[in-house]
């Protein structure tokens, strides 16, 4: 727990220095009682309408294909004129995260297909919503009928329970360090989340919020979800690297969460999980075949 608190404090300092917390807006949610201030962001259901609405089409948020990404935090004309006088400049995720070696993977983690494929399925998850696992299963089914040279699958997460940030961070790390294994990991993480919740209800009478990795266990001897998966990777993560990888996870997940909030606002989503196929929101109840059809 101490390590987790220290880690959250470190990330808070990084985000404050980069201005990302201002971008997330501290909008709060119904879960704020269980959420430390350092990690409080817009809840998945806190969608805000954007002026003019989405422009449509794929790859608008793709940093490998766009120099400037949509930004739902644009200032008014008066605000933009005032910034230079105060010695500031407009906040953009491309600038704020650019000091990170893998910032593009963090704001746009491709888990299937070519980064510059013309078609795009963006999947927005909430680990704390059991429906995310069911939706992800349909995405995996759909991927079996997709051409990776023509379509990519990109994942974002804004979890109502804090531990989802770490789990998304590991998905990002796997997406570039263990290519081809991120989708299997996400299946494991989402299913395991629901299994642990069910196990806690059975053994304790109720499930607790997953504020940190050690909340997401049933027995005291259980390994936390993302720690357990480090040895399931091919090759496994060496013991000497485990601390570095798991420390990275929260940082990367936090950057990705910022973009999840952006997407939620930009596409006027009412909640997560959600799907965006080539710039068009699909019903979360979409079947695998409907997903494939939307990408043709």
Tab-separated table of C-alpha atoms in Angstrom, residues 72-261:
chain	number	residue	atom	x	y	z
A	72	UNK	CA	-12.055	18.956	-26.419
A	73	UNK	CA	-10.257	21.330	-24.023
A	74	UNK	CA	-9.689	24.148	-26.506
A	75	UNK	CA	-9.744	27.618	-24.953
A	76	UNK	CA	-12.000	30.440	-26.036
A	77	UNK	CA	-10.563	33.113	-28.315
A	78	UNK	CA	-10.132	35.370	-25.280
A	79	UNK	CA	-8.366	32.620	-23.373
A	80	UNK	CA	-6.022	31.867	-26.266
A	81	UNK	CA	-5.153	35.565	-26.556
A	82	UNK	CA	-4.450	35.760	-22.830
A	83	UNK	CA	-2.108	32.751	-22.663
A	84	UNK	CA	0.959	34.331	-24.333
A	85	UNK	CA	0.657	37.345	-22.055
A	86	UNK	CA	0.908	34.971	-19.093
A	87	UNK	CA	3.866	33.114	-20.609
A	88	UNK	CA	1.807	30.024	-21.349
A	89	UNK	CA	0.749	28.029	-24.384
A	90	UNK	CA	-2.269	25.893	-25.284
A	91	UNK	CA	-2.278	22.396	-23.791
A	92	UNK	CA	-2.198	19.507	-26.244
A	93	UNK	CA	-1.597	15.856	-25.484
A	94	UNK	CA	0.985	15.724	-28.307
A	95	UNK	CA	3.107	18.284	-26.439
A	96	UNK	CA	2.350	17.284	-22.858
A	97	UNK	CA	3.214	13.601	-23.313
A	98	UNK	CA	5.992	13.979	-25.887
A	99	UNK	CA	8.728	13.617	-23.251
A	100	UNK	CA	7.683	9.963	-22.833
A	101	UNK	CA	9.498	7.503	-25.106
A	102	UNK	CA	6.305	5.629	-25.998
A	103	UNK	CA	3.811	8.477	-25.835
A	104	UNK	CA	2.181	7.496	-29.123
A	105	UNK	CA	1.528	3.973	-27.900
A	106	UNK	CA	0.154	5.383	-24.654
A	107	UNK	CA	-2.361	7.724	-26.262
A	108	UNK	CA	-3.192	5.309	-29.080
A	109	UNK	CA	-2.279	1.701	-28.214
A	110	UNK	CA	-2.803	-0.519	-31.254
A	111	UNK	CA	-3.371	-4.103	-30.085
A	112	UNK	CA	-4.274	-5.537	-33.500
A	113	UNK	CA	-3.363	-4.576	-37.047
A	114	UNK	CA	-1.153	-1.996	-38.705
A	115	UNK	CA	-0.873	1.442	-37.074
A	116	UNK	CA	-1.619	3.109	-40.418
A	117	UNK	CA	-4.402	0.786	-41.563
A	118	UNK	CA	-7.250	2.773	-43.158
A	119	UNK	CA	-9.988	1.300	-40.969
A	120	UNK	CA	-10.088	1.679	-37.200
A	121	UNK	CA	-11.996	0.187	-34.287
A	122	UNK	CA	-11.524	2.134	-31.059
A	123	UNK	CA	-12.579	0.234	-27.942
A	124	UNK	CA	-13.226	2.201	-24.750
A	125	UNK	CA	-13.282	0.063	-21.625
A	126	UNK	CA	-14.237	0.488	-18.005
A	127	UNK	CA	-12.638	-2.375	-16.101
A	128	UNK	CA	-15.106	-1.788	-13.256
A	129	UNK	CA	-18.090	-2.417	-15.537
A	130	UNK	CA	-18.688	-6.180	-15.962
A	131	UNK	CA	-20.082	-5.470	-19.431
A	132	UNK	CA	-16.565	-4.585	-20.624
A	133	UNK	CA	-15.510	-8.235	-20.612
A	134	UNK	CA	-18.523	-9.254	-22.718
A	135	UNK	CA	-17.939	-6.430	-25.188
A	136	UNK	CA	-14.253	-7.259	-25.448
A	137	UNK	CA	-15.105	-10.901	-26.199
A	138	UNK	CA	-17.137	-9.711	-29.219
A	139	UNK	CA	-14.199	-7.571	-30.353
A	140	UNK	CA	-11.891	-10.589	-30.161
A	141	UNK	CA	-14.382	-12.640	-32.175
A	142	UNK	CA	-14.627	-9.870	-34.756
A	143	UNK	CA	-10.837	-9.648	-35.060
A	144	UNK	CA	-10.759	-13.161	-36.497
A	145	UNK	CA	-12.578	-11.834	-39.558
A	146	UNK	CA	-10.542	-8.650	-39.942
A	147	UNK	CA	-7.542	-8.072	-42.211
A	148	UNK	CA	-4.756	-6.547	-40.038
A	149	UNK	CA	-3.396	-4.678	-43.050
A	150	UNK	CA	-6.729	-2.912	-43.462
A	151	UNK	CA	-8.091	-2.585	-39.924
A	152	UNK	CA	-6.575	-1.881	-36.523
A	153	UNK	CA	-8.010	-2.201	-33.021
A	154	UNK	CA	-7.070	0.516	-30.523
A	155	UNK	CA	-7.901	0.410	-26.809
A	156	UNK	CA	-8.555	3.130	-24.225
A	157	UNK	CA	-9.700	2.828	-20.614
A	158	UNK	CA	-11.206	5.136	-18.005
A	159	UNK	CA	-12.000	2.863	-15.088
A	160	UNK	CA	-14.345	3.901	-12.282
A	161	UNK	CA	-12.052	1.950	-9.941
A	162	UNK	CA	-8.437	3.047	-9.832
A	163	UNK	CA	-6.740	-0.292	-10.390
A	164	UNK	CA	-8.032	-0.292	-13.970
A	165	UNK	CA	-5.376	2.322	-14.726
A	166	UNK	CA	-2.571	-0.140	-13.913
A	167	UNK	CA	-4.206	-2.896	-15.939
A	168	UNK	CA	-4.515	-0.662	-18.987
A	169	UNK	CA	-0.906	0.400	-18.548
A	170	UNK	CA	0.270	-3.188	-18.819
A	171	UNK	CA	-1.777	-3.630	-22.002
A	172	UNK	CA	0.106	-0.657	-23.450
A	173	UNK	CA	3.499	-2.066	-22.437
A	174	UNK	CA	2.632	-5.456	-23.944
A	175	UNK	CA	1.441	-3.795	-27.176
A	176	UNK	CA	4.997	-2.792	-28.056
A	177	UNK	CA	7.211	-5.045	-25.892
A	178	UNK	CA	5.345	-8.310	-26.507
A	179	UNK	CA	3.676	-7.678	-29.844
A	180	UNK	CA	0.651	-9.832	-30.613
A	181	UNK	CA	-0.074	-10.658	-26.959
A	182	UNK	CA	-2.036	-7.604	-25.776
A	183	UNK	CA	-5.465	-8.883	-26.804
A	184	UNK	CA	-5.022	-12.133	-24.889
A	185	UNK	CA	-3.886	-10.172	-21.856
A	186	UNK	CA	-6.943	-7.893	-21.970
A	187	UNK	CA	-9.199	-10.947	-22.122
A	188	UNK	CA	-7.464	-12.338	-19.045
A	189	UNK	CA	-7.508	-9.038	-17.128
A	190	UNK	CA	-11.186	-8.276	-17.774
A	191	UNK	CA	-12.324	-11.822	-17.006
A	192	UNK	CA	-10.124	-12.040	-13.912
A	193	UNK	CA	-11.507	-8.715	-12.614
A	194	UNK	CA	-15.030	-10.130	-12.729
A	195	UNK	CA	-13.912	-13.443	-11.222
A	196	UNK	CA	-12.276	-11.701	-8.264
A	197	UNK	CA	-15.374	-9.575	-7.679
A	198	UNK	CA	-17.510	-12.720	-7.662
A	199	UNK	CA	-15.038	-14.493	-5.367
A	200	UNK	CA	-15.060	-11.610	-2.899
A	201	UNK	CA	-18.854	-11.603	-2.793
A	202	UNK	CA	-18.851	-15.333	-2.125
A	203	UNK	CA	-16.184	-15.346	0.595
A	204	UNK	CA	-16.710	-11.912	2.190
A	205	UNK	CA	-20.327	-11.177	1.414
A	206	UNK	CA	-19.423	-8.156	-0.733
A	207	UNK	CA	-16.850	-6.945	-3.233
A	208	UNK	CA	-14.645	-3.975	-2.406
A	209	UNK	CA	-13.537	-1.189	-4.775
A	210	UNK	CA	-10.244	-2.027	-6.470
A	211	UNK	CA	-8.287	1.039	-5.392
A	212	UNK	CA	-4.929	-0.711	-5.715
A	213	UNK	CA	-3.582	-4.050	-6.889
A	214	UNK	CA	-3.949	-5.769	-3.522
A	215	UNK	CA	-7.663	-4.994	-3.352
A	216	UNK	CA	-8.131	-7.102	-6.487
A	217	UNK	CA	-7.528	-10.465	-4.782
A	218	UNK	CA	-9.748	-13.028	-3.103
A	219	UNK	CA	-7.201	-14.742	-0.869
A	220	UNK	CA	-4.201	-13.061	0.737
A	221	UNK	CA	-1.958	-15.465	-1.170
A	222	UNK	CA	-3.298	-14.396	-4.600
A	223	UNK	CA	-1.059	-12.476	-6.948
A	224	UNK	CA	-2.565	-9.184	-8.161
A	225	UNK	CA	-3.978	-9.424	-11.673
A	226	UNK	CA	-1.214	-7.747	-13.644
A	227	UNK	CA	1.606	-9.222	-11.555
A	228	UNK	CA	0.261	-12.711	-12.241
A	229	UNK	CA	0.285	-12.114	-15.993
A	230	UNK	CA	3.943	-11.136	-16.176
A	231	UNK	CA	4.878	-14.808	-16.119
A	232	UNK	CA	2.237	-15.752	-18.687
A	233	UNK	CA	3.871	-13.614	-21.362
A	234	UNK	CA	6.209	-15.054	-23.975
A	235	UNK	CA	8.921	-14.500	-22.940
A	236	UNK	CA	8.018	-13.908	-19.289
A	237	UNK	CA	9.117	-10.651	-17.677
A	238	UNK	CA	12.369	-11.311	-15.765
A	239	UNK	CA	12.148	-10.815	-12.009
A	240	UNK	CA	14.756	-8.066	-12.301
A	241	UNK	CA	12.393	-6.040	-14.533
A	242	UNK	CA	9.092	-6.616	-12.741
A	243	UNK	CA	9.281	-3.493	-10.590
A	244	UNK	CA	10.135	-1.253	-13.538
A	245	UNK	CA	7.316	-2.676	-15.647
A	246	UNK	CA	4.671	-2.467	-12.936
A	247	UNK	CA	5.740	1.063	-12.006
A	248	UNK	CA	5.448	2.054	-15.663
A	249	UNK	CA	1.912	0.674	-15.864
A	250	UNK	CA	0.238	3.386	-13.798
A	251	UNK	CA	2.013	6.219	-15.623
A	252	UNK	CA	1.114	4.843	-19.054
A	253	UNK	CA	-2.441	4.067	-17.988
A	254	UNK	CA	-2.889	7.619	-16.735
A	255	UNK	CA	-1.847	9.096	-20.091
A	256	UNK	CA	-4.217	6.727	-21.875
A	257	UNK	CA	-7.004	7.649	-19.455
A	258	UNK	CA	-6.647	11.289	-20.500
A	259	UNK	CA	-7.332	10.280	-24.089
A	260	UNK	CA	-10.249	8.082	-22.991
A	261	UNK	CA	-11.829	11.195	-21.462
